[in-house]
Each structure stands twice: as structure tokens, then as C-alpha cells.
Amino acid sequence: MGQLGSYFRERLGWESHLRPFLEKPLPGDLNWTFTLGSLGALLFLVQAVTGILLALYYNPSPEHAYQAIDYIMKEVTLGRVIRGLHHWGAAAMVICVSVHLVSNFFFGAYKPPRELIWVVGVGLFLLTLAFGFTGYLLPWDQKAYWATVVGTSVPEGVPLIGPFITHIMRGGEEVSGLTLTRFYAIHVLVLPGLTSLFILVHVYLVRVHDIAGHWDTERPGREKTKRFFPDHLFKSTVVFMAVFSMLLILAYFVEVPREDIAMTPDPAYLPRPEWYYLWLFELLTYFSGSTEMIGTLVIPLGGVLLLISLPFLSRLPLRSPADRPVVTAVTVTCLAAIVYLTLMGMEDSRSYSHMVPVPDRRLTSLKVWFEKDCAYCHHVLGKGGRREGPDLSNVIAKGRTREWLIRYIRDPMAVKSWTTMPKYDLTEVELNALAAFILTLDFDRYEPRIIYRKEIL
Ligand code: HEC
């Protein structure tokens, strides 16, 4: 036994390589937030294992994908739990990676000489989001399909290359079987490969430059009294076991949400993205027409570029948040905005449509507005509705004519192929009433007043 042990120790370079790697000394005061990195890597492993098991039964075609999920859920041993783990594990990974990113921001861990650790980390964050986006389509239900229709249509508004990007993402004009195979290949081949590579580089760089630890290098406890193995690995394992147990409980007891098979005709279907994309989705609704590009291109791309270039913009080696007030203030504001937008997006059940601001003048029929629940997506003067679609108080300023409005409301897709506004089954009378009502919303000339739903219906 001893001989066999020394055979392998020698062959594997235990003394020269493995042992120094495992027993690397670490500062004594590493707290639990510093386990997030290992947690992310371990959760990735969970996704890889459950993903492989799912891939054994999954079939990426519009004819079979939905049924394959049925089969996994009902027939495969433990299939339901494995799928649950993969589903809730994905959410856990997004949370873990995001919190890791944010906490390292506050600890100033991106400061020299750790710039590259940060850049690779941002890459891992984006890869995690890409996993979410591509994985979302695979169950091929209504939610999957529509979220992808909306998601892939986002770049379409970008001048010149926009439609081309959308075409590449979808593998054609529409979301179809070609989109599914494309997303599947990226989800199971490209992203896992890239992510593994990025994790290796990330860990290697952390080894070269050490864990950043607390920003105050003078404070007691910074001496290297701990070791990666067993101290830090133990802590990380405890955290991982706790998270994994929670995932198991979720997977076992909470059904993964599922809807009808994709492309079931339902004109009133409301596309919803996964919760961690909700803030972006919500953000898009603040911009339409000529400002649309701000929401679809400027803010997301600008945000990513800013994240990547952060270590090169904020170069002074001061790591405490108090020593970098500007960057800290900007980040806190962005985080608050993301939380706010997410909450706005989640407020599905918010009491919309109980009132509408109208101009103080004789009104054309308001009844259809309330009956058809247009306020589910439109507000007027920022009130009375949700922000899914544009504020209808500035339709006049946009120079829309009655004919245009009727044409648009009758079949929004015919006017803008990628719009999420549903097509309603409306009579000519209703169409005329809606167009006329929208055209009375002229707040440049009339003071607003509030009309309540119960006054009308
Ligand atoms: C599911 C959400 C949703 C519902 C419900 C909805 N809309 Fe829309 N609507 C939108 C979105 C999103 C847009 C913007 C699409 C775009 O950028 O072209 C839009 C655009 C419009 C526009 C064009 C505005 C302009 O000038 O560009 C009009 C008019 C309109 N909606 C009227 C209505 C009416 C009337 C109803 C009720 C019958 C209604 N909408 C219900 C989401 C919705």
C-alpha cells in the first residue's frame, strides 16, 4: 500500500506540484463571501452532470423536444429530480456568479495586479447568462418560444447589422427548428467548453495573484495562517452542501414551470423572460421609436464594456469603497436601478387599469380601452398601466394618423414584425373607438383628469 502510494505521489508530482497547490497558504480572515468562487465552479459541475444526464434523453427538434421533456419527467428514473436540479441549479448559478461579481467589486478585487482575473470573471458572468438564454429555449414550450422570439428580436433595431444578427441567431427569419438546434449546440458544446477554459484561467490567475481578501491589508488576521486544503476547501464544501441540499429540496418538491407546446396559437399570449432578464426586458419598454436603440444597444453594450474596462478606468490601488466614491456611487445606483426594474417587471399583479388619465375635454369611447385591458401593457402619462408598451400619451406627437393606428392595432405584427403587442379580435367599431380614443390623448392642449374604471364599466 505504502509502495503504491509513493508510486502515485511520485508520478503525479505530489511534493513538487500538487501539494503546494492544495496547501497554499491563505489569509486567516477569509470570510464566507470568499467561498462564492468555489461555489460557482461546483454549481457548474452540477449543471454539467445533470446536463449530460438530460442530454441522454433530450431531442433538439420541434417535433420531439417537448415530448422528450415529458418522457424525462415521467419515465426516466429520477428524471424529474435531475431536471429540477438543472433548472433550479441554473438560477442558483446566476445568483452565485452575480453576487460573486458584486462582492468582488466592493472588495476592490479588480485593482492591479488582478485586472485580468476581473476581466475573465466578467467573461464567466456573461457565459452564465448565455447558458440561461440558450437553455431557456430547449423545453420548447410557449414560454421558451416567445422569450426567444423577443430575445432574438432585440438586436433587430440596430442599424445596418441588426437584422443580420437576428437572422444568425435564429438561423432564418423566424424562430424555428433551426434556432433550436443552434441554441442546443451552443448550450451543450460551445458554452461548456468556453466556460471550462475560462474557469481554468480564472483559477490559475487567482493562484498567481492570491485571493484579494479584505480591502484593508493592515487589519489583523491578514497573516497567512490558513491553507486552501483543508481550511478553505472545507468552508467551500459546507456552503456547497447547503446550497445543493436546497436545490434537491426544490427539485423534489417544486414542479419546474411548464406551458403548452411552442407555437400553440394564442394571440393574447404574454411573453415573459426568465426573472434575471426581467430588468432588461423592463428597461426596453422605456424606449421606443427613435430612442429604442438606447435600450437595445447603448445601455446593454455600454454596461458590458464598462464592466470589462473597470479595472483600467479605476486604476489607483485604493481598494476600500470609501476611497473610490465615484465608482461606488455609480455601481450602487446601477444595482438599485436593476432591483427597481426587476420589481417593476415582476409586478404582474399590480393594480393596473383601474383608472386612466385623460384630457379634460369631451371624450370618444373609453369603454373598449377598459374592456380590452390595453393597460396591461400601456400607460398614459406614466399612469394607470404597466410599462410593457410605450406610453400612449405621446402618440399624437409621433404624428400617427387614425388610419395608421387602426392598421397597427388590427395586426401589430403586420406593421412591425417583431412587436410583442398581441393581435386582438376586434370589430371595425371597436378599432375605430380605440384609435379615436388614443387620438384624443392630447395633453399639450388639455389638462389631464382621471377617469376610473368603475365609472365606465
Ligand atoms: C402585451 C402587451 C400589450 C398589450 C396588451 C397591448 N399593447 Fe399596444 N403595444 C405593445 C408594445 C410592446 C408596443 C410597442 C411595439 C413597438 O415598439 O412597435 C405597442 C404599441 C402600440 C401602439 C403603437 C404606438 C406607437 O405610436 O408606436 C398602439 C397604438 C397600441 N400599442 C395600442 C394598443 C391598444 C389599443 C391595446 C388594447 C387593445 C394595446 N395596445 C394592447 C404592447 C401591448
PDB file of N, CA and C and ligand atoms in Angstrom, residues 267-271 284-285 287-289 292 368-369 371-378 386-392 394-396 398-400 404-406 408-409 412 415-416 418-422 424 426 430-431 434-435 437-438, ligand 1:
ATOM      1  N   PRO A 267     -53.295  34.422 -29.444  1.00  0.00           N
ATOM      2  CA  PRO A 267     -52.929  35.802 -29.764  1.00  0.00           C
ATOM      3  C   PRO A 267     -52.687  36.650 -28.527  1.00  0.00           C
ATOM      4  N   ALA A 268     -53.268  36.274 -27.405  1.00  0.00           N
ATOM      5  CA  ALA A 268     -53.117  37.118 -26.222  1.00  0.00           C
ATOM      6  C   ALA A 268     -51.958  36.659 -25.344  1.00  0.00           C
ATOM      7  N   TYR A 269     -51.114  35.769 -25.895  1.00  0.00           N
ATOM      8  CA  TYR A 269     -50.032  35.253 -25.058  1.00  0.00           C
ATOM      9  C   TYR A 269     -49.035  36.354 -24.702  1.00  0.00           C
ATOM     10  N   LEU A 270     -48.679  36.433 -23.427  1.00  0.00           N
ATOM     11  CA  LEU A 270     -47.744  37.474 -22.990  1.00  0.00           C
ATOM     12  C   LEU A 270     -46.368  36.883 -22.739  1.00  0.00           C
ATOM     13  N   PRO A 271     -45.397  37.228 -23.571  1.00  0.00           N
ATOM     14  CA  PRO A 271     -44.063  36.663 -23.380  1.00  0.00           C
ATOM     15  C   PRO A 271     -43.419  37.210 -22.111  1.00  0.00           C
ATOM     16  N   LEU A 284     -36.296  47.918 -21.763  1.00  0.00           N
ATOM     17  CA  LEU A 284     -36.639  48.121 -23.177  1.00  0.00           C
ATOM     18  C   LEU A 284     -37.937  48.887 -23.327  1.00  0.00           C
ATOM     19  N   THR A 285     -38.845  48.692 -22.371  1.00  0.00           N
ATOM     20  CA  THR A 285     -40.160  49.315 -22.517  1.00  0.00           C
ATOM     21  C   THR A 285     -40.104  50.823 -22.310  1.00  0.00           C
ATOM     22  N   PHE A 287     -38.038  52.691 -23.836  1.00  0.00           N
ATOM     23  CA  PHE A 287     -37.579  53.308 -25.076  1.00  0.00           C
ATOM     24  C   PHE A 287     -38.344  52.720 -26.242  1.00  0.00           C
ATOM     25  N   SER A 288     -38.817  53.597 -27.114  1.00  0.00           N
ATOM     26  CA  SER A 288     -39.434  53.065 -28.333  1.00  0.00           C
ATOM     27  C   SER A 288     -39.186  54.071 -29.432  1.00  0.00           C
ATOM     28  N   GLY A 289     -39.440  53.657 -30.661  1.00  0.00           N
ATOM     29  CA  GLY A 289     -39.221  54.547 -31.790  1.00  0.00           C
ATOM     30  C   GLY A 289     -37.759  54.936 -31.903  1.00  0.00           C
ATOM     31  N   GLU A 292     -35.271  53.822 -29.226  1.00  0.00           N
ATOM     32  CA  GLU A 292     -35.237  52.394 -28.965  1.00  0.00           C
ATOM     33  C   GLU A 292     -33.812  51.848 -28.808  1.00  0.00           C
ATOM     34  N   VAL A 368     -63.976  50.522 -24.689  1.00  0.00           N
ATOM     35  CA  VAL A 368     -63.212  49.427 -25.286  1.00  0.00           C
ATOM     36  C   VAL A 368     -61.815  49.338 -24.644  1.00  0.00           C
ATOM     37  N   TRP A 369     -61.249  50.504 -24.339  1.00  0.00           N
ATOM     38  CA  TRP A 369     -59.933  50.556 -23.690  1.00  0.00           C
ATOM     39  C   TRP A 369     -59.929  49.706 -22.425  1.00  0.00           C
ATOM     40  N   GLU A 371     -62.329  47.488 -21.532  1.00  0.00           N
ATOM     41  CA  GLU A 371     -62.773  46.121 -21.832  1.00  0.00           C
ATOM     42  C   GLU A 371     -61.624  45.251 -22.331  1.00  0.00           C
ATOM     43  N   LYS A 372     -60.801  45.824 -23.228  1.00  0.00           N
ATOM     44  CA  LYS A 372     -59.733  45.020 -23.843  1.00  0.00           C
ATOM     45  C   LYS A 372     -58.466  45.008 -22.996  1.00  0.00           C
ATOM     46  N   ASP A 373     -58.495  45.752 -21.901  1.00  0.00           N
ATOM     47  CA  ASP A 373     -57.370  45.711 -20.970  1.00  0.00           C
ATOM     48  C   ASP A 373     -56.048  46.137 -21.617  1.00  0.00           C
ATOM     49  N   CYS A 374     -56.099  47.164 -22.451  1.00  0.00           N
ATOM     50  CA  CYS A 374     -54.864  47.644 -23.086  1.00  0.00           C
ATOM     51  C   CYS A 374     -53.862  48.113 -22.034  1.00  0.00           C
ATOM     52  N   ALA A 375     -54.379  48.505 -20.845  1.00  0.00           N
ATOM     53  CA  ALA A 375     -53.494  48.992 -19.785  1.00  0.00           C
ATOM     54  C   ALA A 375     -52.613  47.877 -19.232  1.00  0.00           C
ATOM     55  N   TYR A 376     -52.880  46.644 -19.659  1.00  0.00           N
ATOM     56  CA  TYR A 376     -51.979  45.576 -19.227  1.00  0.00           C
ATOM     57  C   TYR A 376     -50.549  45.890 -19.705  1.00  0.00           C
ATOM     58  N   CYS A 377     -50.438  46.615 -20.795  1.00  0.00           N
ATOM     59  CA  CYS A 377     -49.113  46.962 -21.317  1.00  0.00           C
ATOM     60  C   CYS A 377     -48.871  48.454 -21.514  1.00  0.00           C
ATOM     61  N   HIS A 378     -49.937  49.231 -21.574  1.00  0.00           N
ATOM     62  CA  HIS A 378     -49.737  50.655 -21.891  1.00  0.00           C
ATOM     63  C   HIS A 378     -50.166  51.539 -20.742  1.00  0.00           C
ATOM     64  N   ARG A 386     -49.210  49.247 -17.135  1.00  0.00           N
ATOM     65  CA  ARG A 386     -47.865  48.713 -16.980  1.00  0.00           C
ATOM     66  C   ARG A 386     -47.000  49.237 -18.115  1.00  0.00           C
ATOM     67  N   ARG A 387     -45.691  49.053 -17.978  1.00  0.00           N
ATOM     68  CA  ARG A 387     -44.794  49.676 -18.947  1.00  0.00           C
ATOM     69  C   ARG A 387     -44.329  48.728 -20.053  1.00  0.00           C
ATOM     70  N   GLU A 388     -45.122  47.735 -20.351  1.00  0.00           N
ATOM     71  CA  GLU A 388     -44.698  46.788 -21.383  1.00  0.00           C
ATOM     72  C   GLU A 388     -44.592  47.467 -22.743  1.00  0.00           C
ATOM     73  N   GLY A 389     -45.545  48.296 -23.027  1.00  0.00           N
ATOM     74  CA  GLY A 389     -45.540  49.004 -24.302  1.00  0.00           C
ATOM     75  C   GLY A 389     -45.330  50.497 -24.063  1.00  0.00           C
ATOM     76  N   PRO A 390     -45.240  51.283 -25.137  1.00  0.00           N
ATOM     77  CA  PRO A 390     -44.983  52.712 -24.974  1.00  0.00           C
ATOM     78  C   PRO A 390     -46.148  53.458 -24.312  1.00  0.00           C
ATOM     79  N   ASP A 391     -45.813  54.588 -23.737  1.00  0.00           N
ATOM     80  CA  ASP A 391     -46.811  55.493 -23.170  1.00  0.00           C
ATOM     81  C   ASP A 391     -47.650  56.043 -24.327  1.00  0.00           C
ATOM     82  N   LEU A 392     -48.958  55.884 -24.239  1.00  0.00           N
ATOM     83  CA  LEU A 392     -49.789  56.293 -25.379  1.00  0.00           C
ATOM     84  C   LEU A 392     -50.117  57.779 -25.379  1.00  0.00           C
ATOM     85  N   ASN A 394     -48.062  60.076 -25.981  1.00  0.00           N
ATOM     86  CA  ASN A 394     -47.307  60.847 -26.979  1.00  0.00           C
ATOM     87  C   ASN A 394     -47.476  60.317 -28.399  1.00  0.00           C
ATOM     88  N   VAL A 395     -48.568  59.579 -28.593  1.00  0.00           N
ATOM     89  CA  VAL A 395     -48.829  59.062 -29.935  1.00  0.00           C
ATOM     90  C   VAL A 395     -49.084  60.207 -30.910  1.00  0.00           C
ATOM     91  N   ILE A 396     -49.760  61.239 -30.403  1.00  0.00           N
ATOM     92  CA  ILE A 396     -50.049  62.392 -31.261  1.00  0.00           C
ATOM     93  C   ILE A 396     -48.750  63.074 -31.672  1.00  0.00           C
ATOM     94  N   LYS A 398     -46.049  61.769 -32.119  1.00  0.00           N
ATOM     95  CA  LYS A 398     -45.362  60.947 -33.117  1.00  0.00           C
ATOM     96  C   LYS A 398     -46.002  61.101 -34.499  1.00  0.00           C
ATOM     97  N   GLY A 399     -47.115  61.856 -34.565  1.00  0.00           N
ATOM     98  CA  GLY A 399     -47.762  62.109 -35.847  1.00  0.00           C
ATOM     99  C   GLY A 399     -48.506  60.913 -36.418  1.00  0.00           C
ATOM    100  N   ARG A 400     -48.970  60.018 -35.536  1.00  0.00           N
ATOM    101  CA  ARG A 400     -49.735  58.865 -36.038  1.00  0.00           C
ATOM    102  C   ARG A 400     -51.099  59.312 -36.536  1.00  0.00           C
ATOM    103  N   TRP A 404     -53.269  54.825 -39.552  1.00  0.00           N
ATOM    104  CA  TRP A 404     -52.098  54.088 -39.076  1.00  0.00           C
ATOM    105  C   TRP A 404     -52.456  53.310 -37.810  1.00  0.00           C
ATOM    106  N   LEU A 405     -53.119  54.000 -36.877  1.00  0.00           N
ATOM    107  CA  LEU A 405     -53.467  53.366 -35.601  1.00  0.00           C
ATOM    108  C   LEU A 405     -54.358  52.150 -35.831  1.00  0.00           C
ATOM    109  N   ILE A 406     -55.346  52.306 -36.694  1.00  0.00           N
ATOM    110  CA  ILE A 406     -56.271  51.197 -36.950  1.00  0.00           C
ATOM    111  C   ILE A 406     -55.501  50.018 -37.553  1.00  0.00           C
ATOM    112  N   TYR A 408     -52.363  49.395 -37.236  1.00  0.00           N
ATOM    113  CA  TYR A 408     -51.447  48.830 -36.239  1.00  0.00           C
ATOM    114  C   TYR A 408     -52.188  47.948 -35.231  1.00  0.00           C
ATOM    115  N   ILE A 409     -53.273  48.466 -34.687  1.00  0.00           N
ATOM    116  CA  ILE A 409     -53.976  47.716 -33.640  1.00  0.00           C
ATOM    117  C   ILE A 409     -54.637  46.469 -34.224  1.00  0.00           C
ATOM    118  N   PRO A 412     -50.662  44.177 -35.228  1.00  0.00           N
ATOM    119  CA  PRO A 412     -49.381  44.838 -34.942  1.00  0.00           C
ATOM    120  C   PRO A 412     -48.209  44.211 -35.694  1.00  0.00           C
ATOM    121  N   VAL A 415     -47.325  45.436 -39.088  1.00  0.00           N
ATOM    122  CA  VAL A 415     -46.636  46.724 -39.187  1.00  0.00           C
ATOM    123  C   VAL A 415     -45.202  46.602 -38.701  1.00  0.00           C
ATOM    124  N   LYS A 416     -45.042  45.949 -37.547  1.00  0.00           N
ATOM    125  CA  LYS A 416     -43.690  45.717 -37.034  1.00  0.00           C
ATOM    126  C   LYS A 416     -43.555  44.225 -36.747  1.00  0.00           C
ATOM    127  N   TRP A 418     -41.625  42.301 -35.340  1.00  0.00           N
ATOM    128  CA  TRP A 418     -41.108  41.727 -34.101  1.00  0.00           C
ATOM    129  C   TRP A 418     -41.804  42.256 -32.858  1.00  0.00           C
ATOM    130  N   THR A 419     -42.901  42.966 -33.027  1.00  0.00           N
ATOM    131  CA  THR A 419     -43.537  43.557 -31.857  1.00  0.00           C
ATOM    132  C   THR A 419     -44.129  42.479 -30.947  1.00  0.00           C
ATOM    133  N   THR A 420     -44.199  42.776 -29.667  1.00  0.00           N
ATOM    134  CA  THR A 420     -44.787  41.810 -28.730  1.00  0.00           C
ATOM    135  C   THR A 420     -46.241  42.152 -28.459  1.00  0.00           C
ATOM    136  N   MET A 421     -46.729  43.190 -29.083  1.00  0.00           N
ATOM    137  CA  MET A 421     -48.132  43.544 -28.862  1.00  0.00           C
ATOM    138  C   MET A 421     -49.028  42.495 -29.520  1.00  0.00           C
ATOM    139  N   PRO A 422     -49.957  41.951 -28.758  1.00  0.00           N
ATOM    140  CA  PRO A 422     -50.790  40.880 -29.320  1.00  0.00           C
ATOM    141  C   PRO A 422     -51.810  41.411 -30.320  1.00  0.00           C
ATOM    142  N   TYR A 424     -55.518  41.520 -31.523  1.00  0.00           N
ATOM    143  CA  TYR A 424     -56.827  41.335 -30.899  1.00  0.00           C
ATOM    144  C   TYR A 424     -57.863  41.007 -31.962  1.00  0.00           C
ATOM    145  N   LEU A 426     -60.880  42.284 -33.025  1.00  0.00           N
ATOM    146  CA  LEU A 426     -61.678  43.485 -32.809  1.00  0.00           C
ATOM    147  C   LEU A 426     -62.602  43.752 -33.983  1.00  0.00           C
ATOM    148  N   GLU A 430     -64.969  48.707 -32.773  1.00  0.00           N
ATOM    149  CA  GLU A 430     -64.023  48.754 -31.648  1.00  0.00           C
ATOM    150  C   GLU A 430     -62.697  49.372 -32.082  1.00  0.00           C
ATOM    151  N   LEU A 431     -62.243  48.978 -33.264  1.00  0.00           N
ATOM    152  CA  LEU A 431     -60.984  49.520 -33.776  1.00  0.00           C
ATOM    153  C   LEU A 431     -61.055  51.043 -33.901  1.00  0.00           C
ATOM    154  N   LEU A 434     -61.013  52.674 -30.444  1.00  0.00           N
ATOM    155  CA  LEU A 434     -59.683  52.691 -29.826  1.00  0.00           C
ATOM    156  C   LEU A 434     -58.798  53.762 -30.461  1.00  0.00           C
ATOM    157  N   ALA A 435     -58.809  53.807 -31.798  1.00  0.00           N
ATOM    158  CA  ALA A 435     -57.977  54.788 -32.494  1.00  0.00           C
ATOM    159  C   ALA A 435     -58.428  56.198 -32.111  1.00  0.00           C
ATOM    160  N   PHE A 437     -59.989  57.147 -29.427  1.00  0.00           N
ATOM    161  CA  PHE A 437     -59.638  57.423 -28.030  1.00  0.00           C
ATOM    162  C   PHE A 437     -58.169  57.819 -27.915  1.00  0.00           C
ATOM    163  N   ILE A 438     -57.306  57.042 -28.569  1.00  0.00           N
ATOM    164  CA  ILE A 438     -55.864  57.334 -28.467  1.00  0.00           C
ATOM    165  C   ILE A 438     -55.567  58.726 -29.030  1.00  0.00           C
TER     166      ILE A 438
HETATM  167  C1  HEC B   1     -48.881  42.511 -24.317  1.00  0.00           C
HETATM  168  C2  HEC B   1     -48.707  43.887 -24.167  1.00  0.00           C
HETATM  169  C3  HEC B   1     -49.592  44.818 -24.961  1.00  0.00           C
HETATM  170  C4  HEC B   1     -50.957  44.920 -24.920  1.00  0.00           C
HETATM  171  C5  HEC B   1     -51.909  44.116 -24.067  1.00  0.00           C
HETATM  172  C6  HEC B   1     -51.298  45.986 -25.805  1.00  0.00           C
HETATM  173  N1  HEC B   1     -50.175  46.502 -26.378  1.00  0.00           N
HETATM  174 FE1  HEC B   1     -50.073  48.046 -27.663  1.00  0.00          FE
HETATM  175  N2  HEC B   1     -48.068  47.825 -27.798  1.00  0.00           N
HETATM  176  C7  HEC B   1     -47.315  46.950 -27.052  1.00  0.00           C
HETATM  177  C8  HEC B   1     -45.926  47.138 -27.373  1.00  0.00           C
HETATM  178  C9  HEC B   1     -44.763  46.368 -26.764  1.00  0.00           C
HETATM  179  C10 HEC B   1     -45.882  48.164 -28.332  1.00  0.00           C
HETATM  180  C11 HEC B   1     -44.644  48.751 -28.957  1.00  0.00           C
HETATM  181  C12 HEC B   1     -44.144  47.911 -30.048  1.00  0.00           C
HETATM  182  C13 HEC B   1     -43.219  48.683 -30.909  1.00  0.00           C
HETATM  183  O1  HEC B   1     -42.196  49.165 -30.434  1.00  0.00           O
HETATM  184  O2  HEC B   1     -43.556  48.834 -32.058  1.00  0.00           O
HETATM  185  C14 HEC B   1     -47.237  48.577 -28.575  1.00  0.00           C
HETATM  186  C15 HEC B   1     -47.577  49.580 -29.442  1.00  0.00           C
HETATM  187  C16 HEC B   1     -48.852  50.091 -29.546  1.00  0.00           C
HETATM  188  C17 HEC B   1     -49.208  51.202 -30.356  1.00  0.00           C
HETATM  189  C18 HEC B   1     -48.286  51.961 -31.258  1.00  0.00           C
HETATM  190  C19 HEC B   1     -47.705  53.124 -30.551  1.00  0.00           C
HETATM  191  C20 HEC B   1     -46.870  53.921 -31.493  1.00  0.00           C
HETATM  192  O3  HEC B   1     -47.252  55.018 -31.781  1.00  0.00           O
HETATM  193  O4  HEC B   1     -45.823  53.388 -31.903  1.00  0.00           O
HETATM  194  C21 HEC B   1     -50.535  51.412 -30.199  1.00  0.00           C
HETATM  195  C22 HEC B   1     -51.378  52.468 -30.856  1.00  0.00           C
HETATM  196  C23 HEC B   1     -51.017  50.423 -29.282  1.00  0.00           C
HETATM  197  N3  HEC B   1     -49.969  49.641 -28.900  1.00  0.00           N
HETATM  198  C24 HEC B   1     -52.323  50.315 -28.870  1.00  0.00           C
HETATM  199  C25 HEC B   1     -52.812  49.297 -28.071  1.00  0.00           C
HETATM  200  C26 HEC B   1     -54.185  49.100 -27.751  1.00  0.00           C
HETATM  201  C27 HEC B   1     -55.323  49.971 -28.236  1.00  0.00           C
HETATM  202  C28 HEC B   1     -54.263  47.999 -26.970  1.00  0.00           C
HETATM  203  C29 HEC B   1     -55.519  47.339 -26.407  1.00  0.00           C
HETATM  204  C30 HEC B   1     -56.434  46.857 -27.410  1.00  0.00           C
HETATM  205  C31 HEC B   1     -52.924  47.503 -26.779  1.00  0.00           C
HETATM  206  N4  HEC B   1     -52.065  48.313 -27.471  1.00  0.00           N
HETATM  207  C32 HEC B   1     -52.593  46.408 -26.032  1.00  0.00           C
HETATM  208  C33 HEC B   1     -47.778  46.018 -26.168  1.00  0.00           C
HETATM  209  C34 HEC B   1     -49.110  45.807 -25.872  1.00  0.00           C
END
